[in-house]
Amino acid sequence: MKNSIQKEKSVSQFIKDTDFVTLFSAIIASLYGLALVYSATHASLSGGRIISSDVRSMFVSVMMGLIIAVAVSNIDYEIISKLWPIIAAGCVGLMIFTFFFGVAPSARQDAKSWLDLKIFYFQPSELLKVGFIISFSYHLDLVKDNINRLKTIIPLVIHGAVPIGLVMLTGDAGSALIFMIMFIGMLFFARVNIGYFVAGICAIIVGFVIAWRLGIIGGIQRQRIVALFYPEQYKDVMYQQTNGKIALGSGGLFGQGYLKGDMTQSGMVPENQNDMILSVAGEEFGFVGAAAVVLILGFLILRVMQTAMHARDNEGYLMCSGIAVMLFAQVLVNIGMELSLLPCIGITLPLFSAGGSSSLCIYLALGIAFSVYRFSQAPEETLFYTK
């Protein structure tokens, strides 16, 4: 009888300590994203198919992601943090394997950054983002008392350069940019002196100029950057972004109607189920629909940051900050691409774009945020897996 009462209390406490607000926000984003991806791929359906492979893959990934997120939320995040050597080694090993055996989809021949698992394509750099958040949070927490010493900063810079270098080797410049923003953002939340940021930004500018002069940045990547300033001379390069902006703005206030967007249904915006998913929302649901996408993601990011601010220790704070920065970076770069403020570099909109590995790994990251939320407030005797 006593064990039964204790069990009931544990289950009750488990439910009470679940961050349902963040969880439901993520689910709403995924459901909206599934609706947009279905519309983006609807016109291409043939042979009596009801849904596209993109929708099916995304749905399965979201379901698996939810299960993983709930499971991870039951494990004390400090246990996860202490496993960083295994997690880091696994992620790095997977990236090295991708360098030799990776494949490039038809739309991204410049980036062999996917693994063909036969059932679906998996992008290891998405998992590397989560691994980096875990290992870098541990590193930052380890040196927090001497965070602004040069001998501390240099190893941190090397730590940040590893994932950037790995994804660059596979030709994925977009993910490299995301990792750079994550690295800078996590240093900021770790309260690194502003002087280091100024020096770092100067170094990035100098490095970019040298890479540009030496032709290290070349080919299609170079064209995409130049095309932002001379769109009339690079109409072919800007075709996707130009049509995406037209579709985004053509919906007016309330849109042309679901499954009725002229450019969405005619396929005039290439890869609108991935990079240009916001154009689908704008064309078919108007400004209201596009704004809803941004507001949902903005709310989700703020909720994760709120969890960070109420974490029980510095490590939990850093992990949640890293997750929030990761989401913010992808939103910033994706919308920047859609508005032609940034070159088109293949970054998905979190939980909205098609892409199984992206959704799956975002839910894995959110599972860690749920763990920080749960273990920062629940009485230790009611927790299932504690350190």
Coordinates of C-alpha atoms in Angstrom, one line a residue:
M1 CA 0.0 0.0 0.0
K2 CA 2.8 2.4 0.9
N3 CA 4.7 1.6 -2.3
S4 CA 1.5 2.2 -4.3
I5 CA 1.0 5.6 -2.7
Q6 CA 4.7 6.5 -3.3
K7 CA 4.4 5.5 -6.9
E8 CA 1.2 7.6 -7.3
K9 CA 3.1 10.6 -5.8
S10 CA 6.0 10.0 -8.1
V11 CA 3.8 9.9 -11.2
S12 CA 1.9 13.0 -10.0
Q13 CA 5.2 14.8 -9.3
F14 CA 6.5 13.7 -12.7
I15 CA 3.5 15.3 -14.5
K16 CA 3.7 18.4 -12.4
D17 CA 7.4 18.9 -13.2
T18 CA 6.9 18.5 -16.9
D19 CA 7.3 21.7 -18.9
F20 CA 4.1 21.3 -20.8
V21 CA 4.2 24.9 -22.1
T22 CA 7.4 24.4 -24.0
L23 CA 6.4 20.9 -25.0
F24 CA 3.0 22.1 -26.5
S25 CA 4.8 25.0 -28.2
A26 CA 7.1 22.6 -30.0
I27 CA 4.2 20.3 -30.9
I28 CA 2.2 23.2 -32.3
A29 CA 5.2 24.3 -34.4
S30 CA 5.6 20.7 -35.7
L31 CA 1.9 20.4 -36.6
Y32 CA 2.0 23.8 -38.4
G33 CA 5.2 22.7 -40.1
L34 CA 3.7 19.4 -41.3
A35 CA 0.7 21.3 -42.8
L36 CA 3.1 23.6 -44.6
V37 CA 5.3 20.8 -45.9
Y38 CA 2.2 18.9 -47.0
S39 CA 1.1 21.9 -49.0
A40 CA 4.6 22.5 -50.5
T41 CA 4.8 18.9 -51.7
H42 CA 1.1 18.4 -52.5
A43 CA 1.3 19.3 -56.2
S44 CA 4.1 16.7 -56.7
L45 CA 2.0 13.8 -55.5
S46 CA 1.4 11.2 -58.2
G47 CA 0.4 7.5 -58.5
G48 CA -2.4 7.8 -55.9
R49 CA 0.0 8.8 -53.1
I50 CA -1.7 10.7 -50.2
I51 CA 1.4 12.2 -48.7
S52 CA 5.0 12.8 -49.9
S53 CA 8.1 11.1 -48.5
D54 CA 9.0 14.5 -46.9
V55 CA 5.8 14.6 -44.9
R56 CA 6.1 10.9 -43.9
S57 CA 9.7 11.3 -42.8
M58 CA 9.0 14.5 -40.9
F59 CA 6.0 12.9 -39.1
V60 CA 8.0 9.8 -38.1
S61 CA 10.8 12.0 -36.9
V62 CA 8.5 14.2 -34.8
M63 CA 6.9 11.1 -33.2
M64 CA 10.3 9.6 -32.4
G65 CA 11.6 13.0 -31.3
L66 CA 8.7 13.4 -28.8
I67 CA 9.4 10.0 -27.3
I68 CA 13.1 10.8 -27.0
A69 CA 12.5 14.2 -25.5
V70 CA 10.2 12.7 -22.8
A71 CA 12.7 9.9 -22.1
V72 CA 15.7 12.3 -21.9
S73 CA 13.7 14.7 -19.6
N74 CA 13.7 11.9 -17.0
I75 CA 17.5 11.7 -16.8
D76 CA 19.3 14.3 -14.7
Y77 CA 21.1 16.6 -17.1
E78 CA 24.2 16.4 -15.0
I79 CA 24.5 12.7 -15.9
I80 CA 24.2 13.6 -19.5
S81 CA 26.8 16.3 -19.1
K82 CA 29.3 13.9 -17.5
L83 CA 28.9 11.6 -20.5
W84 CA 30.4 14.4 -22.7
P85 CA 33.5 12.4 -23.7
I86 CA 31.5 9.5 -25.1
I87 CA 29.0 11.9 -26.7
A88 CA 31.7 14.1 -28.3
A89 CA 33.7 11.1 -29.5
G90 CA 30.5 9.6 -31.1
C91 CA 29.6 12.8 -32.8
V92 CA 33.1 13.5 -34.1
G93 CA 33.4 9.9 -35.3
L94 CA 30.1 10.2 -37.2
M95 CA 31.3 13.4 -38.9
I96 CA 34.6 11.7 -39.9
F97 CA 32.6 8.8 -41.3
T98 CA 30.4 11.3 -43.2
F99 CA 33.5 12.9 -44.7
F100 CA 34.4 9.6 -46.4
F101 CA 31.0 8.1 -47.0
G102 CA 28.6 11.0 -47.0
V103 CA 26.2 11.7 -49.9
A104 CA 24.7 14.8 -51.4
P105 CA 21.0 15.0 -52.3
S106 CA 20.1 16.2 -55.8
A107 CA 19.4 19.7 -54.5
R108 CA 22.7 20.1 -52.6
Q109 CA 25.4 18.6 -54.8
D110 CA 27.9 20.9 -53.2
A111 CA 27.5 19.4 -49.7
K112 CA 28.2 15.7 -49.1
S113 CA 27.0 16.0 -45.5
W114 CA 24.2 13.3 -45.4
L115 CA 24.4 9.6 -44.6
D116 CA 22.1 7.3 -46.7
L117 CA 20.5 5.0 -44.1
K118 CA 18.3 3.5 -46.9
I119 CA 15.2 4.2 -44.9
F120 CA 16.0 8.0 -44.8
Y121 CA 18.9 10.4 -45.1
F122 CA 20.5 11.5 -41.8
Q123 CA 22.6 14.7 -41.4
P124 CA 25.2 14.1 -38.6
S125 CA 25.9 17.8 -38.2
E126 CA 22.4 18.1 -36.6
L127 CA 23.5 15.6 -33.9
L128 CA 26.8 17.4 -33.6
K129 CA 25.0 20.6 -32.6
V130 CA 23.5 18.8 -29.6
G131 CA 26.9 17.1 -28.8
F132 CA 28.6 20.5 -29.0
I133 CA 26.1 22.1 -26.6
I134 CA 26.7 19.3 -24.0
S135 CA 30.5 19.3 -24.3
F136 CA 31.0 23.1 -24.5
S137 CA 28.6 23.7 -21.6
Y138 CA 30.7 21.3 -19.5
H139 CA 33.9 23.1 -20.6
L140 CA 32.6 26.5 -19.9
D141 CA 31.3 25.5 -16.4
L142 CA 34.7 23.8 -15.7
V143 CA 36.6 27.1 -16.3
K144 CA 33.9 29.6 -15.1
D145 CA 36.1 31.0 -12.3
N146 CA 38.9 31.9 -14.8
I147 CA 36.7 32.5 -17.9
N148 CA 38.4 35.7 -18.9
R149 CA 42.0 34.6 -18.8
L150 CA 43.8 34.2 -22.1
K151 CA 45.0 30.7 -21.2
T152 CA 41.3 29.7 -20.7
I153 CA 40.0 31.4 -23.9
I154 CA 42.5 29.7 -26.3
P155 CA 41.3 26.1 -25.4
L156 CA 37.7 27.3 -25.7
V157 CA 38.4 28.7 -29.2
I158 CA 40.0 25.4 -30.2
H159 CA 36.9 23.6 -28.8
G160 CA 34.6 25.8 -30.9
A161 CA 36.8 25.4 -34.0
V162 CA 36.5 21.6 -34.1
P163 CA 32.8 21.3 -35.1
I164 CA 33.2 24.3 -37.5
G165 CA 36.1 22.6 -39.2
L166 CA 34.4 19.2 -39.3
V167 CA 31.3 20.5 -41.1
M168 CA 33.4 22.6 -43.5
L169 CA 35.2 19.5 -44.5
T170 CA 31.8 18.0 -45.7
G171 CA 31.1 21.2 -47.7
D172 CA 28.3 22.4 -45.3
A173 CA 29.1 26.1 -45.0
G174 CA 25.6 26.8 -43.6
S175 CA 26.0 24.5 -40.6
A176 CA 29.5 26.0 -40.1
L177 CA 27.8 29.5 -39.7
I178 CA 25.3 28.1 -37.2
F179 CA 28.1 26.6 -35.1
M180 CA 30.0 29.9 -35.2
I181 CA 26.9 31.7 -33.9
M182 CA 26.4 29.0 -31.3
F183 CA 30.0 29.3 -30.2
I184 CA 29.8 33.1 -29.9
G185 CA 26.4 33.0 -28.2
M186 CA 27.4 30.5 -25.6
L187 CA 30.6 32.5 -24.8
F188 CA 28.3 35.6 -24.3
F189 CA 26.0 33.8 -21.9
A190 CA 29.1 32.5 -20.1
R191 CA 30.0 36.2 -19.4
V192 CA 33.2 36.3 -21.4
N193 CA 34.7 39.8 -21.5
I194 CA 33.4 41.9 -24.4
G195 CA 37.0 42.7 -25.5
Y196 CA 37.4 39.1 -26.7
F197 CA 34.3 39.4 -28.9
V198 CA 35.7 42.5 -30.5
A199 CA 39.0 40.7 -31.2
G200 CA 37.2 37.6 -32.4
I201 CA 35.0 39.6 -34.8
C202 CA 38.1 41.4 -36.2
A203 CA 39.8 38.0 -36.7
I204 CA 36.7 36.6 -38.5
I205 CA 36.6 39.6 -40.9
V206 CA 40.3 39.4 -41.6
G207 CA 40.0 35.6 -42.1
F208 CA 37.1 36.1 -44.5
V209 CA 39.0 38.6 -46.6
I210 CA 42.0 36.4 -46.8
A211 CA 39.9 33.4 -47.8
W212 CA 38.1 35.5 -50.4
R213 CA 41.4 36.8 -51.9
L214 CA 43.0 33.4 -52.0
G215 CA 39.9 31.8 -53.6
I216 CA 39.2 29.5 -50.6
I217 CA 35.7 30.8 -50.8
G218 CA 34.9 30.0 -54.4
G219 CA 32.4 28.4 -56.8
I220 CA 28.7 28.5 -56.0
Q221 CA 29.4 29.9 -52.5
R222 CA 31.2 32.9 -53.9
Q223 CA 28.4 33.5 -56.5
R224 CA 25.7 33.3 -53.8
I225 CA 27.5 36.1 -51.8
V226 CA 28.1 38.3 -54.8
A227 CA 24.6 37.8 -56.0
L228 CA 23.2 39.5 -52.9
F229 CA 24.8 42.8 -54.1
Y230 CA 24.2 42.3 -57.8
P231 CA 21.0 40.3 -58.1
E232 CA 20.3 41.5 -61.7
Q233 CA 23.6 40.0 -62.9
Y234 CA 23.0 36.7 -61.1
K235 CA 19.4 36.0 -61.8
D236 CA 19.9 32.3 -62.0
V237 CA 21.7 32.2 -58.6
M238 CA 19.0 34.3 -57.0
Y239 CA 16.1 32.5 -58.6
Q240 CA 15.1 30.6 -55.5
Q241 CA 15.3 33.5 -53.2
T242 CA 13.7 36.0 -55.6
N243 CA 10.7 33.7 -56.2
G244 CA 10.5 32.9 -52.5
K245 CA 10.2 36.6 -51.6
I246 CA 7.5 37.1 -54.3
A247 CA 5.5 34.1 -52.9
L248 CA 6.0 35.4 -49.3
G249 CA 4.6 38.8 -50.1
S250 CA 1.9 37.8 -52.5
G251 CA -0.4 36.4 -49.8
G252 CA -1.3 39.8 -48.5
L253 CA -2.8 39.9 -45.0
F254 CA -4.6 36.5 -44.9
G255 CA -3.2 34.6 -47.8
Q256 CA -4.5 32.9 -50.9
G257 CA -5.8 29.9 -49.0
Y258 CA -4.5 26.5 -48.0
L259 CA -3.3 24.4 -51.0
K260 CA -4.2 27.4 -53.2
G261 CA -0.9 29.3 -53.3
D262 CA -0.1 30.0 -57.0
M263 CA 3.7 29.7 -56.7
T264 CA 3.6 27.1 -54.0
Q265 CA 1.5 24.7 -56.0
S266 CA 3.2 25.4 -59.3
G267 CA 6.6 24.6 -57.9
M268 CA 8.1 28.0 -58.8
V269 CA 10.0 28.2 -55.5
P270 CA 12.6 25.4 -55.5
E271 CA 12.9 23.5 -52.2
N272 CA 10.1 25.4 -50.6
Q273 CA 9.5 22.5 -48.3
N274 CA 12.9 23.0 -46.8
D275 CA 14.8 26.4 -47.0
M276 CA 11.8 28.4 -48.2
I277 CA 9.1 27.0 -46.0
L278 CA 8.2 30.5 -44.7
S279 CA 7.2 31.5 -48.3
V280 CA 4.5 28.8 -48.1
A281 CA 3.1 30.3 -44.9
G282 CA 3.2 33.8 -46.4
E283 CA 1.6 32.9 -49.7
E284 CA -1.2 30.7 -48.4
F285 CA -1.8 32.2 -44.9
G286 CA -0.6 35.7 -45.6
F287 CA 1.2 38.0 -43.2
V288 CA -0.8 36.6 -40.3
G289 CA 0.4 33.0 -41.1
A290 CA 4.1 34.1 -41.6
A291 CA 4.0 36.1 -38.4
A292 CA 2.5 33.2 -36.5
V293 CA 5.6 31.1 -37.5
V294 CA 8.0 33.7 -36.2
L295 CA 6.0 34.2 -33.0
I296 CA 5.8 30.5 -32.2
L297 CA 9.5 30.1 -32.6
G298 CA 10.2 33.3 -30.7
F299 CA 8.1 32.1 -27.8
L300 CA 9.8 28.7 -27.9
I301 CA 13.2 30.3 -27.7
L302 CA 12.2 32.6 -24.9
R303 CA 10.8 29.7 -22.9
V304 CA 14.0 27.8 -23.2
M305 CA 15.9 30.9 -22.0
Q306 CA 13.4 31.2 -19.1
T307 CA 14.3 27.6 -18.1
A308 CA 18.0 28.7 -18.3
M309 CA 17.5 31.6 -16.0
H310 CA 15.8 29.3 -13.4
A311 CA 18.3 26.4 -13.7
R312 CA 19.6 25.1 -10.4
D313 CA 23.2 25.5 -11.5
N314 CA 25.5 27.1 -14.0
E315 CA 25.7 24.0 -16.1
G316 CA 22.0 23.8 -16.6
Y317 CA 22.0 27.5 -17.4
L318 CA 24.6 27.1 -20.1
M319 CA 23.0 24.0 -21.7
C320 CA 19.7 25.8 -22.1
S321 CA 21.4 28.9 -23.3
G322 CA 23.1 26.9 -25.9
I323 CA 19.8 25.3 -27.1
A324 CA 18.2 28.7 -27.3
V325 CA 21.1 30.1 -29.3
M326 CA 21.0 27.1 -31.6
L327 CA 17.3 27.7 -32.3
F328 CA 17.8 31.5 -32.7
A329 CA 20.7 31.0 -35.1
Q330 CA 18.7 28.8 -37.4
V331 CA 15.7 31.1 -37.3
L332 CA 17.9 34.1 -38.0
V333 CA 19.8 32.5 -40.9
N334 CA 16.8 30.9 -42.5
I335 CA 14.7 34.1 -42.5
G336 CA 17.8 36.1 -43.6
M337 CA 18.1 33.7 -46.6
E338 CA 14.4 34.0 -47.4
L339 CA 14.6 37.8 -47.4
S340 CA 17.9 37.8 -49.4
L341 CA 19.8 39.4 -46.6
L342 CA 22.0 36.3 -46.5
P343 CA 23.2 33.9 -49.2
C344 CA 21.2 30.7 -49.6
I345 CA 23.2 28.1 -47.6
G346 CA 20.6 25.4 -46.9
I347 CA 19.6 26.1 -43.3
T348 CA 16.1 24.8 -42.3
L349 CA 13.6 26.6 -40.2
P350 CA 13.4 24.7 -36.8
L351 CA 10.4 22.3 -36.6
F352 CA 8.8 23.8 -39.7
S353 CA 11.0 22.8 -42.6
A354 CA 11.1 19.2 -43.9
G355 CA 14.0 17.3 -42.6
G356 CA 13.8 14.3 -40.3
S357 CA 17.3 14.6 -38.7
S358 CA 16.7 18.3 -38.0
S359 CA 13.4 17.7 -36.2
L360 CA 14.7 14.6 -34.4
C361 CA 17.8 16.4 -33.0
I362 CA 15.8 19.5 -32.0
Y363 CA 13.5 17.4 -29.9
L364 CA 16.6 15.7 -28.4
A365 CA 17.9 19.1 -27.5
L366 CA 14.5 20.1 -26.0
G367 CA 14.6 16.9 -24.0
I368 CA 17.7 18.3 -22.3
A369 CA 15.9 21.6 -21.6
F370 CA 13.0 19.6 -20.1
S371 CA 15.5 17.8 -17.9
V372 CA 16.9 21.1 -16.7
Y373 CA 13.4 22.4 -16.0
R374 CA 12.4 19.2 -14.1
F375 CA 15.5 18.7 -12.1
S376 CA 15.7 22.4 -11.1
Q377 CA 12.5 22.3 -9.2
A378 CA 11.5 18.8 -8.2
P379 CA 12.2 17.3 -4.8
E380 CA 15.0 14.7 -5.3
E381 CA 13.1 11.8 -3.7
T382 CA 10.4 12.1 -6.5
L383 CA 12.9 11.9 -9.4
F384 CA 13.3 8.8 -11.5
Y385 CA 16.9 9.1 -12.5
T386 CA 19.1 11.3 -10.4
K387 CA 22.9 11.7 -10.3

